[in-house]
Tab-separated table of C-alpha atoms in Angstrom:
chain	number	residue	atom	x	y	z
A	1	MET	CA	-14.077	50.929	-19.354
A	2	SER	CA	-11.093	52.052	-17.408
A	3	SER	CA	-7.964	50.475	-15.937
A	4	PRO	CA	-5.259	50.793	-13.545
A	5	MET	CA	-3.418	54.597	-13.850
A	6	THR	CA	0.340	54.300	-16.035
A	7	PRO	CA	2.755	56.972	-16.071
A	8	ARG	CA	1.606	58.310	-19.185
A	9	GLY	CA	-1.796	59.241	-17.511
A	10	SER	CA	-5.287	57.205	-17.084
A	11	LEU	CA	-5.132	54.523	-20.017
A	12	LYS	CA	-9.206	54.336	-21.141
A	13	THR	CA	-11.115	52.363	-23.299
A	14	LEU	CA	-13.214	55.332	-25.266
A	15	CYS	CA	-15.396	56.266	-28.018
A	16	GLY	CA	-17.044	58.772	-29.799
A	17	TRP	CA	-21.578	58.996	-29.320
A	18	GLY	CA	-21.397	56.830	-31.957
A	19	ARG	CA	-19.696	54.030	-29.891
A	20	TYR	CA	-17.760	53.003	-33.283
A	21	PRO	CA	-14.597	53.073	-33.162
A	22	VAL	CA	-13.189	52.277	-30.016
A	23	GLN	CA	-10.048	53.350	-29.176
A	24	THR	CA	-7.768	52.836	-25.663
A	25	CYS	CA	-6.472	56.259	-25.228
A	26	HIS	CA	-4.090	57.598	-22.410
A	27	VAL	CA	-6.525	60.357	-21.150
A	28	TYR	CA	-5.287	63.083	-19.204
A	29	CYS	CA	-7.716	66.055	-17.496
A	30	PRO	CA	-5.545	68.694	-16.902
A	31	ARG	CA	-7.046	71.336	-13.880
A	32	SER	CA	-5.015	74.298	-14.702
A	33	GLU	CA	-3.102	76.316	-18.379
A	34	SER	CA	0.494	74.829	-16.911
A	35	GLU	CA	-0.664	71.180	-16.661
A	36	ILE	CA	-1.838	70.844	-20.381
A	37	LEU	CA	1.261	73.392	-21.108
A	38	GLN	CA	3.387	70.589	-19.242
A	39	LEU	CA	1.679	67.723	-21.838
A	40	LEU	CA	2.943	69.714	-24.636
A	41	LYS	CA	6.796	70.056	-23.474
A	42	ARG	CA	6.099	66.537	-24.286
A	43	ASP	CA	5.974	66.314	-28.047
A	44	LEU	CA	2.901	63.992	-27.716
A	45	PRO	CA	0.841	64.562	-30.743
A	46	LEU	CA	-2.727	65.098	-28.356
A	47	ILE	CA	-6.318	65.949	-28.840
A	48	ALA	CA	-8.715	68.018	-26.563
A	49	ARG	CA	-12.354	66.249	-25.644
A	50	GLY	CA	-15.395	68.399	-24.067
A	51	ASN	CA	-18.168	66.043	-23.213
A	52	GLY	CA	-18.271	62.793	-26.257
A	53	ARG	CA	-20.302	63.886	-28.199
A	54	ALA	CA	-18.353	63.733	-31.683
A	55	TYR	CA	-20.048	60.621	-33.562
A	56	GLY	CA	-16.394	59.423	-34.730
A	57	ASP	CA	-12.742	59.474	-33.807
A	58	SER	CA	-12.748	63.160	-33.766
A	59	ALA	CA	-11.927	63.210	-30.028
A	60	LEU	CA	-9.838	60.557	-29.574
A	61	ASN	CA	-6.080	59.850	-30.071
A	62	GLY	CA	-4.317	56.639	-28.016
A	63	GLU	CA	-1.684	58.602	-27.008
A	64	ALA	CA	-3.044	61.824	-25.329
A	65	THR	CA	-6.274	62.686	-24.975
A	66	LEU	CA	-7.068	65.931	-23.286
A	67	GLN	CA	-10.511	65.883	-21.501
A	68	MET	CA	-11.278	69.321	-21.022
A	69	ARG	CA	-14.194	69.418	-18.411
A	70	HIS	CA	-12.396	70.601	-15.284
A	71	PHE	CA	-12.699	73.702	-17.322
A	72	ASN	CA	-16.316	74.524	-16.406
A	73	ARG	CA	-16.196	77.715	-15.671
A	74	LEU	CA	-18.539	80.894	-16.174
A	75	LEU	CA	-16.391	84.184	-16.592
A	76	GLY	CA	-18.493	87.103	-17.842
A	77	PHE	CA	-21.780	87.814	-18.763
A	78	ASN	CA	-22.845	91.352	-20.192
A	79	PRO	CA	-26.304	91.807	-20.230
A	80	HIS	CA	-26.209	94.941	-22.489
A	81	THR	CA	-24.391	92.826	-25.051
A	82	GLY	CA	-25.545	89.126	-24.030
A	83	GLN	CA	-21.788	88.494	-24.696
A	84	LEU	CA	-21.515	85.092	-22.203
A	85	ILE	CA	-17.587	84.513	-21.530
A	86	ALA	CA	-16.625	80.697	-20.639
A	87	GLU	CA	-14.193	78.154	-20.734
A	88	ALA	CA	-14.011	75.543	-22.810
A	89	GLY	CA	-15.197	72.644	-20.579
A	90	VAL	CA	-18.425	74.112	-20.019
A	91	LEU	CA	-22.033	72.026	-21.128
A	92	LEU	CA	-24.511	74.326	-23.277
A	93	ALA	CA	-26.818	72.266	-21.106
A	94	GLU	CA	-25.773	74.332	-18.283
A	95	ILE	CA	-25.854	77.860	-19.824
A	96	LEU	CA	-29.218	76.975	-20.513
A	97	GLU	CA	-30.410	75.669	-17.602
A	98	ILE	CA	-29.058	79.507	-16.121
A	99	PHE	CA	-29.721	81.422	-19.002
A	100	VAL	CA	-33.545	80.816	-20.452
A	101	PRO	CA	-34.757	81.978	-17.183
A	102	ARG	CA	-33.382	85.025	-17.252
A	103	GLY	CA	-34.778	85.450	-20.873
A	104	TRP	CA	-31.474	84.738	-22.787
A	105	PHE	CA	-31.154	81.851	-25.746
A	106	PRO	CA	-28.049	80.874	-27.794
A	107	LEU	CA	-27.578	82.514	-30.924
A	108	ILE	CA	-26.707	78.566	-32.803
A	109	THR	CA	-27.684	75.785	-30.916
A	110	PRO	CA	-26.987	72.060	-32.455
A	111	GLY	CA	-29.077	69.282	-31.264
A	112	THR	CA	-27.589	68.209	-28.344
A	113	LYS	CA	-27.208	70.364	-25.504
A	114	PHE	CA	-24.472	67.775	-24.140
A	115	VAL	CA	-21.954	69.230	-26.030
A	116	THR	CA	-19.182	71.721	-24.814
A	117	VAL	CA	-18.234	75.114	-25.744
A	118	GLY	CA	-14.838	73.978	-26.972
A	119	GLY	CA	-16.321	70.765	-28.846
A	120	MET	CA	-18.916	73.144	-30.386
A	121	ILE	CA	-16.653	75.682	-31.795
A	122	ALA	CA	-14.217	72.884	-33.178
A	123	ALA	CA	-16.707	70.948	-35.291
A	124	ASP	CA	-18.102	75.031	-35.770
A	125	VAL	CA	-21.630	73.559	-35.346
A	126	HIS	CA	-24.974	74.336	-36.661
A	127	GLY	CA	-28.643	74.398	-35.786
A	128	LYS	CA	-32.097	74.725	-37.532
A	129	ASN	CA	-31.503	78.452	-38.015
A	130	HIS	CA	-29.115	77.603	-40.167
A	131	HIS	CA	-30.040	79.143	-43.635
A	132	LYS	CA	-31.328	82.813	-42.013
A	133	GLU	CA	-27.886	82.610	-39.088
A	134	GLY	CA	-25.169	80.592	-40.209
A	135	SER	CA	-22.926	78.802	-37.604
A	136	PHE	CA	-21.200	79.284	-34.311
A	137	VAL	CA	-18.803	81.214	-35.467
A	138	GLN	CA	-21.676	83.914	-36.135
A	139	SER	CA	-21.733	84.158	-32.595
A	140	LEU	CA	-18.142	84.108	-31.902
A	141	ASP	CA	-16.362	87.048	-30.219
A	142	TRP	CA	-12.950	85.579	-29.980
A	143	LEU	CA	-11.608	82.690	-28.471
A	144	ASP	CA	-8.100	81.536	-26.610
A	145	LEU	CA	-6.135	79.548	-27.952
A	146	LEU	CA	-3.296	77.590	-26.185
A	147	THR	CA	-0.698	76.768	-29.594
A	148	SER	CA	2.425	74.302	-30.176
A	149	GLU	CA	4.931	77.592	-28.713
A	150	GLY	CA	3.021	77.384	-25.671
A	151	GLN	CA	1.494	80.623	-26.344
A	152	ILE	CA	-1.915	81.583	-25.640
A	153	TYR	CA	-3.487	83.707	-28.240
A	154	ARG	CA	-6.714	85.788	-28.491
A	155	CYS	CA	-8.175	85.131	-32.078
A	156	SER	CA	-11.358	86.639	-33.103
A	157	PRO	CA	-12.147	87.947	-36.763
A	158	SER	CA	-10.213	91.463	-36.618
A	159	GLU	CA	-7.204	89.333	-34.171
A	160	ASN	CA	-4.787	86.679	-35.259
A	161	GLN	CA	-7.849	86.110	-37.931
A	162	ASP	CA	-6.086	83.421	-39.854
A	163	LEU	CA	-5.808	81.402	-36.729
A	164	PHE	CA	-9.103	81.880	-35.367
A	165	TYR	CA	-10.806	80.964	-39.022
A	166	TRP	CA	-8.657	77.888	-38.853
A	167	THR	CA	-9.969	76.501	-35.296
A	168	VAL	CA	-13.194	77.482	-35.678
A	169	GLY	CA	-14.079	74.208	-37.227
A	170	GLY	CA	-10.622	72.995	-37.451
A	171	MET	CA	-11.265	69.881	-35.009
A	172	GLY	CA	-9.591	70.578	-32.642
A	173	LEU	CA	-6.439	70.233	-34.416
A	174	THR	CA	-4.830	73.857	-34.391
A	175	GLY	CA	-4.342	74.240	-30.332
A	176	VAL	CA	-6.451	73.594	-27.747
A	177	ILE	CA	-9.214	75.843	-27.028
A	178	LEU	CA	-9.424	77.232	-23.453
A	179	ARG	CA	-11.618	79.919	-23.528
A	180	ALA	CA	-14.359	81.828	-25.415
A	181	ALA	CA	-16.672	84.727	-25.938
A	182	PHE	CA	-19.739	84.255	-27.951
A	183	ARG	CA	-23.482	86.467	-27.951
A	184	LEU	CA	-26.800	84.999	-26.791
A	185	ARG	CA	-30.274	86.488	-27.972
A	186	PRO	CA	-32.597	88.099	-26.073
A	187	ILE	CA	-35.646	86.254	-25.645
A	188	GLU	CA	-39.341	86.812	-24.158
A	189	THR	CA	-40.556	83.516	-23.506
A	190	ALA	CA	-39.302	80.088	-22.901
A	191	TRP	CA	-41.073	78.559	-25.998
A	192	ILE	CA	-40.893	77.885	-29.761
A	193	ARG	CA	-44.601	78.609	-31.840
A	194	GLN	CA	-44.084	75.729	-34.028
A	195	THR	CA	-45.360	74.955	-37.141
A	196	THR	CA	-45.478	71.451	-38.632
A	197	ARG	CA	-46.201	70.820	-42.746
A	198	ILE	CA	-46.351	67.202	-44.287
A	199	ALA	CA	-44.864	67.123	-47.010
A	200	LYS	CA	-46.151	64.190	-49.513
A	201	HIS	CA	-42.402	63.418	-50.998
A	202	LEU	CA	-38.787	64.773	-51.457
A	203	ASP	CA	-39.605	67.514	-53.984
A	204	GLU	CA	-42.507	69.007	-52.212
A	205	VAL	CA	-40.416	69.200	-48.813
A	206	ILE	CA	-37.380	71.298	-50.436
A	207	ASP	CA	-40.875	73.567	-51.901
A	208	LEU	CA	-41.800	74.116	-48.419
A	209	PHE	CA	-38.289	74.768	-47.347
A	210	GLU	CA	-37.709	77.026	-50.296
A	211	ALA	CA	-41.107	79.119	-48.803
A	212	ALA	CA	-39.842	79.069	-45.354
A	213	GLN	CA	-36.714	80.663	-46.046
A	214	ASP	CA	-38.223	83.451	-43.624
A	215	VAL	CA	-38.771	81.238	-40.958
A	216	THR	CA	-35.855	81.137	-37.734
A	217	TYR	CA	-35.483	77.321	-37.269
A	218	SER	CA	-36.990	74.794	-40.320
A	219	VAL	CA	-36.472	71.190	-39.967
A	220	ALA	CA	-37.651	68.136	-41.408
A	221	TRP	CA	-37.867	64.056	-40.293
A	222	ILE	CA	-37.531	61.618	-43.214
A	223	ASP	CA	-38.898	58.667	-43.722
A	224	CYS	CA	-35.954	57.150	-45.659
A	225	LEU	CA	-37.265	53.733	-46.483
A	226	ALA	CA	-40.442	55.696	-48.414
A	227	THR	CA	-40.231	54.624	-52.129
A	228	GLY	CA	-41.392	55.078	-55.461
A	229	SER	CA	-43.949	58.597	-55.149
A	230	GLN	CA	-43.843	58.348	-51.993
A	231	LEU	CA	-39.730	58.964	-51.479
A	232	GLY	CA	-38.814	61.576	-49.471
A	233	ARG	CA	-42.112	61.890	-47.690
A	234	SER	CA	-41.280	63.900	-45.156
A	235	VAL	CA	-42.231	66.181	-41.206
A	236	LEU	CA	-41.434	70.313	-41.766
A	237	ILE	CA	-40.934	71.554	-38.499
A	238	LEU	CA	-41.083	75.268	-38.279
A	239	GLY	CA	-40.752	77.344	-35.226
A	240	GLU	CA	-40.016	80.725	-34.458
A	241	HIS	CA	-39.456	82.337	-30.647
A	242	ALA	CA	-42.524	83.562	-28.778
A	243	THR	CA	-43.584	86.007	-27.676
A	244	ARG	CA	-45.339	87.265	-24.757
A	245	GLU	CA	-47.906	87.953	-26.027
A	246	GLU	CA	-48.773	85.112	-28.678
A	247	LEU	CA	-48.818	82.722	-25.927
A	248	PRO	CA	-51.999	81.286	-24.163
A	249	ALA	CA	-52.726	82.852	-21.303
A	250	LYS	CA	-51.697	80.050	-18.982
A	251	TYR	CA	-47.684	80.532	-19.780
A	252	ARG	CA	-47.942	84.664	-20.121
A	253	GLN	CA	-47.542	84.434	-15.851
A	254	ARG	CA	-44.015	82.732	-15.661
A	255	PRO	CA	-43.372	83.037	-19.477
A	256	LEU	CA	-39.735	81.964	-19.251
A	257	ARG	CA	-40.721	78.547	-17.377
A	258	THR	CA	-41.141	75.556	-19.117
A	259	PRO	CA	-43.051	72.590	-17.275
A	260	GLN	CA	-39.893	69.931	-16.095
A	261	ARG	CA	-39.326	67.472	-18.560
A	262	ARG	CA	-39.272	64.296	-17.796
A	263	LYS	CA	-36.174	62.105	-18.609
A	264	LEU	CA	-35.991	58.468	-19.578
A	265	SER	CA	-32.798	56.104	-19.641
A	266	ILE	CA	-31.999	53.268	-21.733
A	267	PRO	CA	-30.547	51.036	-19.312
A	268	VAL	CA	-29.208	48.522	-21.058
A	269	ASP	CA	-27.454	47.885	-24.980
A	270	PHE	CA	-30.495	46.593	-27.507
A	271	PRO	CA	-30.159	43.519	-28.798
A	272	ASN	CA	-27.606	44.117	-32.129
A	273	GLY	CA	-30.270	43.938	-35.180
A	274	ALA	CA	-33.267	45.140	-33.032
A	275	LEU	CA	-33.565	48.067	-35.517
A	276	ASN	CA	-33.955	46.577	-38.968
A	277	PRO	CA	-35.538	47.545	-41.654
A	278	LEU	CA	-39.171	46.561	-40.569
A	279	THR	CA	-38.967	47.883	-36.907
A	280	VAL	CA	-37.846	51.458	-38.993
A	281	ARG	CA	-40.308	50.898	-41.695
A	282	ALA	CA	-43.173	49.959	-39.019
A	283	PHE	CA	-41.796	53.236	-36.667
A	284	ASN	CA	-41.671	55.095	-39.727
A	285	GLN	CA	-44.936	54.477	-40.764
A	286	LEU	CA	-46.304	55.264	-37.196
A	287	TYR	CA	-44.693	58.039	-36.947
A	288	PHE	CA	-45.669	59.702	-40.030
A	289	LEU	CA	-49.372	58.737	-39.483
A	290	ASN	CA	-49.187	60.560	-36.203
A	291	GLN	CA	-47.956	63.787	-37.650
A	292	GLN	CA	-50.080	63.927	-40.182
A	293	ARG	CA	-52.916	63.763	-37.458
A	294	GLN	CA	-51.282	66.351	-35.431
A	295	ALA	CA	-49.954	68.880	-38.407
A	296	SER	CA	-51.097	71.786	-36.963
A	297	GLN	CA	-49.503	75.483	-34.824
A	298	SER	CA	-48.512	74.799	-31.585
A	299	PHE	CA	-46.831	76.177	-28.373
A	300	VAL	CA	-43.559	73.653	-27.763
A	301	ASP	CA	-41.038	74.443	-24.936
A	302	TRP	CA	-37.271	75.203	-25.925
A	303	ASP	CA	-36.321	71.693	-24.725
A	304	ARG	CA	-38.986	69.794	-26.881
A	305	PHE	CA	-38.147	71.481	-29.585
A	306	PHE	CA	-34.197	71.988	-30.179
A	307	TYR	CA	-33.118	68.586	-28.437
A	308	PRO	CA	-35.897	66.154	-28.437
A	309	LEU	CA	-33.997	62.821	-27.752
A	310	ASP	CA	-31.975	64.776	-24.930
A	311	SER	CA	-35.038	63.639	-22.559
A	312	LEU	CA	-33.700	60.028	-23.931
A	313	LEU	CA	-30.500	59.548	-21.866
A	314	GLY	CA	-28.320	56.736	-23.280
A	315	TRP	CA	-29.793	56.643	-26.828
A	316	ASN	CA	-27.077	55.405	-28.412
A	317	ARG	CA	-27.588	52.042	-26.633
A	318	ILE	CA	-30.659	51.521	-28.900
A	319	TYR	CA	-27.725	50.352	-31.715
A	320	GLY	CA	-26.577	47.724	-29.424
A	321	ARG	CA	-23.236	46.686	-28.402
A	322	ARG	CA	-21.950	47.188	-31.833
A	323	GLY	CA	-22.627	51.185	-32.319
A	324	PHE	CA	-23.772	53.180	-34.985
A	325	VAL	CA	-22.527	55.093	-37.561
A	326	GLN	CA	-23.963	59.120	-38.926
A	327	PHE	CA	-23.641	59.883	-42.207
A	328	GLN	CA	-24.041	63.440	-43.086
A	329	CYS	CA	-23.212	65.620	-45.637
A	330	VAL	CA	-24.435	69.025	-47.399
A	331	LEU	CA	-25.220	69.369	-51.484
A	332	PRO	CA	-24.699	72.114	-53.235
A	333	LEU	CA	-28.374	73.828	-53.973
A	334	SER	CA	-27.844	73.345	-57.845
A	335	THR	CA	-27.443	69.865	-57.208
A	336	ALA	CA	-29.302	68.766	-54.598
A	337	ARG	CA	-32.737	67.884	-55.230
A	338	GLU	CA	-31.484	65.224	-58.079
A	339	GLY	CA	-28.561	64.047	-55.472
A	340	LEU	CA	-31.020	63.561	-52.256
A	341	SER	CA	-33.265	62.012	-54.489
A	342	ALA	CA	-30.385	59.392	-55.234
A	343	LEU	CA	-29.170	59.304	-51.538
A	344	LEU	CA	-32.858	58.724	-50.630
A	345	HIS	CA	-32.948	56.095	-53.669
A	346	CYS	CA	-29.757	54.330	-52.681
A	347	THR	CA	-30.913	53.843	-48.357
A	348	SER	CA	-33.900	51.754	-49.135
A	349	ALA	CA	-33.017	50.105	-52.306
A	350	ALA	CA	-30.329	48.892	-49.695
A	351	GLY	CA	-33.181	47.959	-47.101
A	352	ALA	CA	-30.842	50.094	-44.833
A	353	GLY	CA	-33.299	52.560	-43.344
A	354	SER	CA	-32.356	54.996	-40.631
A	355	PHE	CA	-34.000	55.536	-37.846
A	356	LEU	CA	-32.978	58.886	-37.414
A	357	ALA	CA	-33.550	60.731	-40.767
A	358	VAL	CA	-33.024	64.867	-41.047
A	359	LEU	CA	-32.873	67.020	-43.766
A	360	LYS	CA	-31.999	70.443	-43.155
A	361	LYS	CA	-31.155	73.678	-45.127
A	362	LEU	CA	-28.266	75.454	-45.293
A	363	GLY	CA	-27.156	78.880	-46.190
A	364	ASP	CA	-23.810	81.174	-46.863
A	365	GLN	CA	-20.917	80.276	-44.496
A	366	GLN	CA	-17.729	82.111	-43.113
A	367	GLY	CA	-14.946	80.376	-41.667
A	368	TYR	CA	-11.807	78.516	-43.798
A	369	PHE	CA	-12.544	74.417	-42.690
A	370	SER	CA	-16.524	74.549	-41.688
A	371	PHE	CA	-18.309	72.288	-43.284
A	372	PRO	CA	-22.110	73.735	-44.449
A	373	MET	CA	-22.010	75.337	-47.493
A	374	ALA	CA	-25.478	76.940	-48.770
A	375	GLY	CA	-27.407	73.927	-49.802
A	376	TYR	CA	-29.329	70.958	-48.454
A	377	THR	CA	-27.650	68.720	-45.546
A	378	LEU	CA	-28.976	64.947	-44.977
A	379	ALA	CA	-28.243	63.007	-41.685
A	380	LEU	CA	-28.764	59.351	-41.509
A	381	ASP	CA	-28.129	57.038	-38.889
A	382	PHE	CA	-27.359	53.613	-39.514
A	383	PRO	CA	-26.766	50.066	-36.852
A	384	MET	CA	-22.988	49.356	-37.694
A	385	SER	CA	-22.224	46.474	-39.852
A	386	GLN	CA	-20.280	44.900	-42.160
A	387	ARG	CA	-23.732	46.068	-44.579
A	388	THR	CA	-23.274	49.442	-43.288
A	389	LEU	CA	-19.924	50.307	-44.545
A	390	LYS	CA	-20.788	49.482	-48.067
A	391	VAL	CA	-23.695	51.618	-47.754
A	392	LEU	CA	-21.722	54.019	-46.211
A	393	ASP	CA	-19.617	53.443	-49.398
A	394	GLN	CA	-22.176	54.134	-52.117
A	395	LEU	CA	-23.717	56.885	-50.474
A	396	GLU	CA	-20.282	58.469	-50.079
A	397	GLU	CA	-19.925	58.349	-53.971
A	398	ILE	CA	-23.267	59.619	-54.521
A	399	THR	CA	-22.114	62.586	-52.281
A	400	LEU	CA	-18.822	63.261	-54.681
A	401	HIS	CA	-21.279	62.758	-57.494
A	402	TYR	CA	-23.250	65.809	-57.069
A	403	GLY	CA	-20.186	67.912	-55.429
A	404	GLY	CA	-21.121	67.409	-51.509
A	405	ARG	CA	-19.018	67.234	-48.883
A	406	PHE	CA	-19.025	65.772	-45.302
A	407	TYR	CA	-19.655	66.709	-41.321
A	408	LEU	CA	-16.247	65.994	-40.171
A	409	ALA	CA	-17.646	66.097	-36.535
A	410	LYS	CA	-20.040	63.182	-38.012
A	411	ASP	CA	-17.654	61.204	-39.751
A	412	SER	CA	-15.982	57.424	-38.497
A	413	HIS	CA	-15.326	55.984	-42.294
A	414	LEU	CA	-14.255	58.351	-45.224
A	415	THR	CA	-10.943	57.669	-46.565
A	416	PRO	CA	-8.201	60.194	-47.149
A	417	MET	CA	-8.823	60.135	-50.804
A	418	ARG	CA	-12.910	60.560	-51.064
A	419	LEU	CA	-12.261	63.750	-47.861
A	420	ARG	CA	-10.290	65.364	-50.699
A	421	GLN	CA	-12.238	64.952	-53.522
A	422	SER	CA	-15.402	66.162	-51.621
A	423	ASP	CA	-13.435	69.529	-50.559
A	424	ALA	CA	-10.649	71.876	-52.212
A	425	ARG	CA	-9.401	73.384	-48.409
A	426	VAL	CA	-8.139	70.035	-47.181
A	427	GLU	CA	-4.805	70.337	-48.852
A	428	THR	CA	-4.242	74.216	-47.411
A	429	PHE	CA	-5.205	72.741	-44.038
A	430	VAL	CA	-2.496	70.265	-44.201
A	431	LYS	CA	-0.063	72.523	-45.686
A	432	VAL	CA	-0.893	74.880	-42.573
A	433	ARG	CA	-0.368	72.506	-39.898
A	434	ASP	CA	2.670	71.452	-41.419
A	435	ALA	CA	4.102	74.777	-41.580
A	436	GLN	CA	2.380	75.665	-37.875
A	437	GLN	CA	3.912	72.461	-36.857
A	438	TRP	CA	0.801	71.736	-35.546
A	439	THR	CA	1.354	68.166	-36.251
A	440	VAL	CA	3.991	67.780	-33.732
A	441	ASN	CA	0.936	68.529	-31.152
A	442	PHE	CA	-2.326	67.882	-32.372
A	443	ALA	CA	-3.896	65.124	-33.937
A	444	SER	CA	-6.779	62.658	-33.718
A	445	GLU	CA	-7.505	58.971	-34.457
A	446	GLN	CA	-9.703	60.720	-37.444
A	447	SER	CA	-7.027	63.291	-38.687
A	448	LYS	CA	-4.577	60.157	-38.767
A	449	ARG	CA	-6.961	58.284	-40.960
A	450	LEU	CA	-7.817	61.203	-43.328
A	451	HIS	CA	-3.376	62.532	-43.000
A	452	LEU	CA	-4.661	66.071	-41.786
């Protein structure tokens, strides 16, 4: 992956988690704020990169990509408020390893723990509890941002407010996030009380989501190849942090300890085409039948509940060397049933079954440029191919028709026009970037593609 050093930094071939697109980048690995300042003085457009878990090209810049993993210190913790102060390159996995055994858990977490604090802020990540507790910004007290002028600004909902809200969800295009303070929640146990519900079709799973409004965590797996009366058949998973009293006796003695989870890894790339409509259909059928048999209430450790794919290291290799793309949109409540039905019809008709198809309900949202809005979000993974690109075109047009918008942390395909058609905030964001001269110093391959 790497090549010899050049005067402009280490030249590397980089990609996002989806392994598409691939970009040759000058990569810098600063260890101090002064080193970042030196790079800013060169007026090179750069982008900060965390652990490379954005799926597409949002953390790539051929001219200068800042690898921020050396900013990896935990700076403080207040046990009375749950406020944690951490540098931008700290991994969520590192936070969990330290704080879960001590009875604390992130207020908001995405579906992988291999993301950095800076990445979670830049994408304003959301989780299975967005309908009740919002996105990461709701847990964020402040952040320190290094901007184009070489100044470090403390930004919060009450201090440098505009800069704060443009940065959260701003995909790293306002400056370099250095550190942040955010809140963890106290937990009595490291276990989740999980309930599984089976839905025979799309309307039923939406009804189940609506009936579970008060449940903290909810997410559904969808069989995206089901058709006819079974279109949208799903497995809805609900969860709450278990109290010590609720736990079975065998877990109560050490409620914050869970069994070590065995990790597997994908050692090689699967052949291109290994994931095809036949294999996906077979997987979906087996998974659905298995969940039907197990539908019930159980206790699941936090790692299995929140990060089921993280135990399969390198799972992105199952899509082969060409990689994969993820499509994720959100549709407003008023059009969600009809729009989701159209998206699933399109996917099924194209025979483009997604190995991972996830549906979540989202609630109201703060922030100037954050992805969520009240409605339903659907995420679909597809192996990269020319046929997939055509399917993405269709899915994006359907999303526009039903008033939806797209998640930039997953995107590698949108056009400038479609982004603007989906989100009236884009032009304002571009004007602010121009006015503040952020465009001179901060850009990614995605921002270039989308004219941000």
